[in-house]
Amino acid sequence: MSISFCGIELAHPIINASGTFDAIAAERVFGAELHERFPFAAFVSKTVTLAPRQGNPPPRLWELGAGMINSIGLPNKGLERFLAEDLPRLGDLPVPVIVNVMGFSRDEVAELVGALDERDEVAALELNVSCPNVESGLVMGADPREVELLLGRVRPVTGKPLIVKLTPNASDVGAVARAAESSGASAVSLINTLRGMALDPASGRPWLGGRTGGVSGPAVRAIAVAQVATVAQAVELPVVGMGGVAQGGDALDLMRAGADLVAVGTESFRDPAAGLRIASELRLLSASPA
Ligand code: RRO
């Protein structure tokens, strides 16, 4: 099951989706056991921005029959404190670390990438151009030209692998993936969440503090399979597939659609060890004839 991804050796193809597993909080809860049985073959951080952010007003989550809607809004301590406080601890994890970043301009993204390029703890960077909960982030990833301009600015700043996280809220995800490929991305990842809205049954007004949010979980799985298939046909780049993966069979579907790695997101909220379980289910399925 071991796999090479952008030159990084991974024990198996299951990683976490950014923002769905807090390795530092998990260490406090599970102690040494987290390192002995780390659920993912690589760890992807929550999105880091240049300046600290409070995130969106509450409520931030709405549970659906088959998933949830989040309007978290990128709360994080900002680059400086991430570099000083979090990255050294993430560097002690038993797996490679991928840092997810988002900026509000190309220069901001370049500053984030440049600072992270200097750190040995960082195996690769994921550019979040697809957050549904911040308008400018979404616009960057929905437009092939914007993605080209971003990569044009950021690619020269680092020799580390750059993974571009694509939005399912684009009219032509294949065109955005091709733009990423032609301007120097090392890989693409998809899908981020789909924009959705929940209404408060009592007031009839939007439940989430940010009004709309990102839909994730089994509700989006079929959309992820379709978009991964489209992107895998559009580009030669490695593809990280995600969206509603809860079992080994779901991961296998995404790999059959063209994903090289599969990320687990919403399922980790229900079962923090889901990554390991899904990797072993996938191993069994891959060993048995179809
Ligand atoms: O923090 C968020 O609200 C968030 C982000 Br950055 C993202 O990329 N996707 C998402 O569903 N929520």
Short mmCIF file of C-alpha atoms and ligand atoms in Angstrom, two decimals:
data_model
loop_
_atom_site.label_atom_id
_atom_site.label_comp_id
_atom_site.label_asym_id
_atom_site.label_seq_id
_atom_site.Cartn_x
_atom_site.Cartn_y
_atom_site.Cartn_z
CA MET A 1 0.00 0.00 0.00
CA SER A 2 2.99 2.36 0.33
CA ILE A 3 2.93 5.10 -2.24
CA SER A 4 5.12 7.90 -3.54
CA PHE A 5 3.32 11.26 -3.87
CA CYS A 6 5.21 14.26 -5.30
CA GLY A 7 8.44 12.56 -4.18
CA ILE A 8 7.12 12.01 -0.61
CA GLU A 9 7.01 8.41 0.60
CA LEU A 10 3.73 7.56 2.32
CA ALA A 11 2.84 4.33 4.17
CA HIS A 12 -0.65 4.18 2.60
CA PRO A 13 -2.90 6.43 0.47
CA ILE A 14 -5.15 7.86 3.21
CA ILE A 15 -4.56 11.40 4.53
CA ASN A 16 -6.81 13.92 6.29
CA ALA A 17 -8.73 16.76 4.67
CA SER A 18 -7.49 20.14 5.89
CA GLY A 19 -9.32 21.45 8.94
CA THR A 20 -10.97 18.20 9.93
CA PHE A 21 -8.37 16.77 12.34
CA ASP A 22 -6.46 18.82 14.90
CA ALA A 23 -3.29 16.81 15.61
CA ILE A 24 -2.23 19.06 18.50
CA ALA A 25 -5.61 18.74 20.26
CA ALA A 26 -5.66 15.00 19.52
CA GLU A 27 -2.25 14.65 21.16
CA ARG A 28 -3.67 16.19 24.35
CA VAL A 29 -6.53 13.65 24.33
CA PHE A 30 -4.81 10.48 23.12
CA GLY A 31 -1.19 11.05 24.28
CA ALA A 32 1.50 8.69 22.98
CA GLU A 33 -1.14 6.44 21.37
CA LEU A 34 -1.67 9.12 18.70
CA HIS A 35 1.93 8.73 17.53
CA GLU A 36 1.86 4.92 17.75
CA ARG A 37 -1.32 4.65 15.70
CA PHE A 38 -1.44 7.90 13.72
CA PRO A 39 -4.59 7.70 11.55
CA PHE A 40 -3.16 9.25 8.39
CA ALA A 41 -0.18 8.69 6.09
CA ALA A 42 0.45 12.46 6.00
CA PHE A 43 -0.94 15.27 8.11
CA VAL A 44 -2.58 18.30 6.45
CA SER A 45 -2.88 21.38 8.69
CA LYS A 46 -5.92 23.62 9.03
CA THR A 47 -5.64 26.67 6.78
CA VAL A 48 -3.05 29.21 7.94
CA THR A 49 -3.45 32.90 7.01
CA LEU A 50 -0.93 35.72 7.34
CA ALA A 51 -2.79 37.58 10.10
CA PRO A 52 -4.61 35.91 13.01
CA ARG A 53 -8.37 35.46 12.46
CA GLN A 54 -11.29 35.01 14.83
CA GLY A 55 -13.40 33.12 12.28
CA ASN A 56 -17.11 33.55 11.57
CA PRO A 57 -19.74 34.37 14.19
CA PRO A 58 -21.53 31.35 15.72
CA PRO A 59 -23.38 29.13 15.12
CA ARG A 60 -20.77 27.55 12.87
CA LEU A 61 -22.14 24.05 12.26
CA TRP A 62 -25.41 22.52 11.09
CA GLU A 63 -25.78 18.75 11.05
CA LEU A 64 -27.47 17.19 8.02
CA GLY A 65 -28.93 13.71 7.59
CA ALA A 66 -25.87 12.80 5.52
CA GLY A 67 -23.16 15.21 6.59
CA MET A 68 -22.93 18.77 7.81
CA ILE A 69 -22.63 22.42 6.81
CA ASN A 70 -19.75 24.42 8.27
CA SER A 71 -19.18 28.13 8.39
CA ILE A 72 -15.97 28.20 10.40
CA GLY A 73 -14.36 31.11 8.53
CA LEU A 74 -10.67 30.22 8.96
CA PRO A 75 -10.02 30.95 12.62
CA ASN A 76 -6.27 30.56 13.16
CA LYS A 77 -3.41 32.12 15.05
CA GLY A 78 -1.72 33.56 11.96
CA LEU A 79 1.59 32.71 10.31
CA GLU A 80 3.96 34.01 12.96
CA ARG A 81 2.51 32.04 15.86
CA PHE A 82 1.91 28.98 13.63
CA LEU A 83 5.63 28.94 12.78
CA ALA A 84 6.71 29.47 16.39
CA GLU A 85 4.18 27.35 18.31
CA ASP A 86 2.48 24.76 16.07
CA LEU A 87 4.94 23.79 13.36
CA PRO A 88 7.64 22.43 15.73
CA ARG A 89 5.01 20.16 17.32
CA LEU A 90 3.61 19.06 13.96
CA GLY A 91 7.19 18.30 12.89
CA ASP A 92 7.32 15.66 15.65
CA LEU A 93 4.41 13.71 14.12
CA PRO A 94 5.41 10.33 12.67
CA VAL A 95 4.21 11.35 9.16
CA PRO A 96 5.06 14.08 6.62
CA VAL A 97 3.36 17.46 7.22
CA ILE A 98 1.49 19.37 4.50
CA VAL A 99 0.64 22.96 5.42
CA ASN A 100 -2.54 24.45 3.96
CA VAL A 101 -2.42 28.23 3.37
CA MET A 102 -4.79 30.92 2.15
CA GLY A 103 -4.17 34.57 1.38
CA PHE A 104 -6.36 37.49 0.42
CA SER A 105 -3.99 38.53 -2.36
CA ARG A 106 -1.27 36.85 -4.43
CA ASP A 107 1.39 38.70 -2.44
CA GLU A 108 -0.04 37.37 0.82
CA VAL A 109 0.04 33.79 -0.47
CA ALA A 110 3.62 34.31 -1.68
CA GLU A 111 4.63 35.56 1.78
CA LEU A 112 3.07 32.51 3.45
CA VAL A 113 4.68 30.10 0.99
CA GLY A 114 8.08 31.82 1.23
CA ALA A 115 8.12 31.59 5.03
CA LEU A 116 7.06 27.93 5.02
CA ASP A 117 9.58 27.07 2.31
CA GLU A 118 12.34 27.77 4.84
CA ARG A 119 11.07 25.18 7.31
CA ASP A 120 12.28 21.58 7.22
CA GLU A 121 9.12 20.37 8.98
CA VAL A 122 7.10 21.16 5.83
CA ALA A 123 6.98 18.39 3.22
CA ALA A 124 4.51 20.16 0.91
CA LEU A 125 2.10 23.08 0.72
CA GLU A 126 -1.57 23.08 -0.14
CA LEU A 127 -2.96 26.33 -1.58
CA ASN A 128 -6.54 26.82 -0.46
CA VAL A 129 -8.19 28.72 -3.28
CA SER A 130 -11.56 27.17 -2.51
CA CYS A 131 -12.85 28.14 0.94
CA PRO A 132 -16.62 28.62 0.53
CA ASN A 133 -16.78 30.81 3.63
CA VAL A 134 -14.55 33.68 2.48
CA GLU A 135 -15.59 35.35 -0.73
CA SER A 136 -12.16 36.21 -2.16
CA GLY A 137 -10.80 32.69 -1.55
CA LEU A 138 -13.59 31.22 -3.61
CA VAL A 139 -13.14 33.67 -6.48
CA MET A 140 -9.45 32.74 -6.88
CA GLY A 141 -10.21 29.04 -7.31
CA ALA A 142 -13.26 29.40 -9.52
CA ASP A 143 -11.39 31.17 -12.33
CA PRO A 144 -8.60 29.46 -14.34
CA ARG A 145 -6.91 32.82 -15.05
CA GLU A 146 -6.79 33.71 -11.34
CA VAL A 147 -5.19 30.32 -10.58
CA GLU A 148 -2.59 30.91 -13.32
CA LEU A 149 -1.75 34.34 -11.91
CA LEU A 150 -1.47 32.93 -8.39
CA LEU A 151 0.84 30.09 -9.42
CA GLY A 152 2.87 32.50 -11.53
CA ARG A 153 3.55 34.52 -8.37
CA VAL A 154 3.96 31.64 -5.92
CA ARG A 155 5.68 28.85 -7.87
CA PRO A 156 9.07 30.65 -8.02
CA VAL A 157 9.01 31.16 -4.24
CA THR A 158 9.35 27.49 -3.27
CA GLY A 159 10.87 24.25 -4.44
CA LYS A 160 8.46 22.25 -2.26
CA PRO A 161 5.47 20.48 -3.85
CA LEU A 162 2.47 22.79 -4.30
CA ILE A 163 -0.96 21.16 -4.16
CA VAL A 164 -3.84 23.33 -5.38
CA LYS A 165 -7.12 22.66 -3.57
CA LEU A 166 -9.93 23.08 -6.09
CA THR A 167 -13.48 24.20 -5.48
CA PRO A 168 -16.53 22.23 -6.61
CA ASN A 169 -18.28 25.61 -6.90
CA ALA A 170 -16.52 26.36 -10.25
CA SER A 171 -18.33 26.13 -13.56
CA ASP A 172 -15.50 24.10 -15.17
CA VAL A 173 -13.29 22.34 -12.61
CA GLY A 174 -11.30 20.64 -15.40
CA ALA A 175 -10.30 24.04 -16.82
CA VAL A 176 -9.15 25.24 -13.38
CA ALA A 177 -7.11 22.03 -12.92
CA ARG A 178 -5.48 22.49 -16.35
CA ALA A 179 -4.60 26.08 -15.43
CA ALA A 180 -2.97 24.82 -12.23
CA GLU A 181 -1.01 22.20 -14.16
CA SER A 182 0.23 24.55 -16.87
CA SER A 183 1.41 27.10 -14.31
CA GLY A 184 3.48 24.75 -12.19
CA ALA A 185 1.25 23.03 -9.60
CA SER A 186 2.64 19.70 -8.37
CA ALA A 187 -0.78 18.17 -7.62
CA VAL A 188 -4.43 19.08 -7.21
CA SER A 189 -6.83 18.17 -4.42
CA LEU A 190 -10.62 18.13 -4.53
CA ILE A 191 -13.35 18.60 -3.55
CA ASN A 192 -13.60 21.36 -0.99
CA THR A 193 -17.13 21.84 0.37
CA LEU A 194 -20.16 22.90 -1.66
CA ARG A 195 -21.91 26.09 -0.70
CA GLY A 196 -25.15 25.41 1.16
CA MET A 197 -27.60 27.03 3.58
CA ALA A 198 -29.66 25.81 6.53
CA LEU A 199 -32.66 27.72 7.88
CA ASP A 200 -33.47 28.00 11.57
CA PRO A 201 -36.83 26.17 11.86
CA ALA A 202 -38.07 28.66 14.45
CA SER A 203 -37.23 31.95 12.72
CA GLY A 204 -36.95 30.85 9.09
CA ARG A 205 -33.71 32.81 8.87
CA PRO A 206 -30.26 31.40 8.04
CA TRP A 207 -28.98 29.28 10.95
CA LEU A 208 -25.27 29.79 10.41
CA GLY A 209 -23.60 32.98 11.62
CA GLY A 210 -21.96 33.28 8.19
CA ARG A 211 -25.40 32.78 6.50
CA THR A 212 -24.11 30.13 4.09
CA GLY A 213 -21.56 27.39 4.69
CA GLY A 214 -19.80 24.42 3.11
CA VAL A 215 -21.62 21.10 2.75
CA SER A 216 -19.52 17.98 3.41
CA GLY A 217 -19.97 14.31 4.25
CA PRO A 218 -21.75 11.44 2.43
CA ALA A 219 -24.16 13.99 0.86
CA VAL A 220 -21.36 15.17 -1.47
CA ARG A 221 -19.71 11.81 -2.25
CA ALA A 222 -21.19 11.29 -5.72
CA ILE A 223 -20.24 14.86 -6.66
CA ALA A 224 -16.66 14.18 -5.52
CA VAL A 225 -16.46 11.02 -7.63
CA ALA A 226 -17.68 12.89 -10.72
CA GLN A 227 -15.34 15.85 -10.21
CA VAL A 228 -12.30 13.66 -9.45
CA ALA A 229 -13.00 11.71 -12.65
CA THR A 230 -13.26 14.95 -14.66
CA VAL A 231 -10.03 16.35 -13.21
CA ALA A 232 -8.08 13.09 -13.49
CA GLN A 233 -8.93 13.01 -17.20
CA ALA A 234 -8.04 16.68 -17.64
CA VAL A 235 -4.53 16.62 -16.13
CA GLU A 236 -1.50 14.37 -15.69
CA LEU A 237 -0.88 15.70 -12.17
CA PRO A 238 -1.36 13.52 -9.08
CA VAL A 239 -4.87 13.95 -7.65
CA VAL A 240 -5.91 13.91 -3.99
CA GLY A 241 -9.59 12.93 -3.93
CA MET A 242 -11.97 13.69 -1.07
CA GLY A 243 -15.64 14.13 -0.35
CA GLY A 244 -17.80 12.00 1.94
CA VAL A 245 -15.36 9.12 2.36
CA ALA A 246 -16.53 7.03 5.33
CA GLN A 247 -15.44 3.50 4.35
CA GLY A 248 -12.74 1.71 2.35
CA GLY A 249 -15.16 1.23 -0.56
CA ASP A 250 -15.66 4.99 -0.82
CA ALA A 251 -11.88 5.49 -1.00
CA LEU A 252 -11.64 2.76 -3.65
CA ASP A 253 -14.31 4.53 -5.73
CA LEU A 254 -12.32 7.77 -5.70
CA MET A 255 -9.15 5.89 -6.67
CA ARG A 256 -10.98 4.15 -9.49
CA ALA A 257 -12.13 7.62 -10.61
CA GLY A 258 -8.45 8.64 -10.78
CA ALA A 259 -7.32 9.73 -7.30
CA ASP A 260 -3.77 8.84 -6.21
CA LEU A 261 -4.43 9.69 -2.56
CA VAL A 262 -7.72 9.93 -0.69
CA ALA A 263 -8.46 12.37 2.14
CA VAL A 264 -10.92 11.70 4.95
CA GLY A 265 -12.73 14.70 6.43
CA THR A 266 -16.17 14.73 8.03
CA GLU A 267 -15.96 11.05 9.09
CA SER A 268 -13.06 11.90 11.45
CA PHE A 269 -15.46 14.01 13.57
CA ARG A 270 -17.50 10.84 14.24
CA ASP A 271 -14.51 8.50 14.55
CA PRO A 272 -11.06 10.06 15.10
CA ALA A 273 -9.44 6.75 14.10
CA ALA A 274 -11.38 6.64 10.80
CA GLY A 275 -8.25 7.16 8.70
CA LEU A 276 -6.62 3.95 9.94
CA ARG A 277 -9.84 1.95 9.62
CA ILE A 278 -10.44 3.18 6.06
CA ALA A 279 -6.79 2.43 5.10
CA SER A 280 -7.13 -1.16 6.37
CA GLU A 281 -10.54 -1.61 4.67
CA LEU A 282 -9.00 -0.31 1.44
CA ARG A 283 -6.09 -2.76 1.83
CA LEU A 284 -8.51 -5.68 2.13
CA LEU A 285 -10.57 -4.52 -0.86
CA SER A 286 -7.46 -4.00 -2.99
CA ALA A 287 -6.22 -7.51 -2.10
CA SER A 288 -9.48 -9.23 -3.07
CA PRO A 289 -10.61 -9.63 -6.71
CA ALA A 290 -13.38 -7.19 -7.78
O1 RRO B 1 -12.69 27.54 7.71
C1 RRO B 1 -13.64 27.27 6.97
O2 RRO B 1 -14.78 27.75 7.13
C2 RRO B 1 -13.51 26.34 5.82
C3 RRO B 1 -12.43 26.33 4.96
BR1 RRO B 1 -10.94 27.39 5.21
C4 RRO B 1 -12.46 25.48 3.81
O3 RRO B 1 -11.54 25.45 2.98
N1 RRO B 1 -13.54 24.71 3.62
C5 RRO B 1 -14.58 24.71 4.48
O4 RRO B 1 -15.56 23.98 4.26
N2 RRO B 1 -14.56 25.53 5.58
#
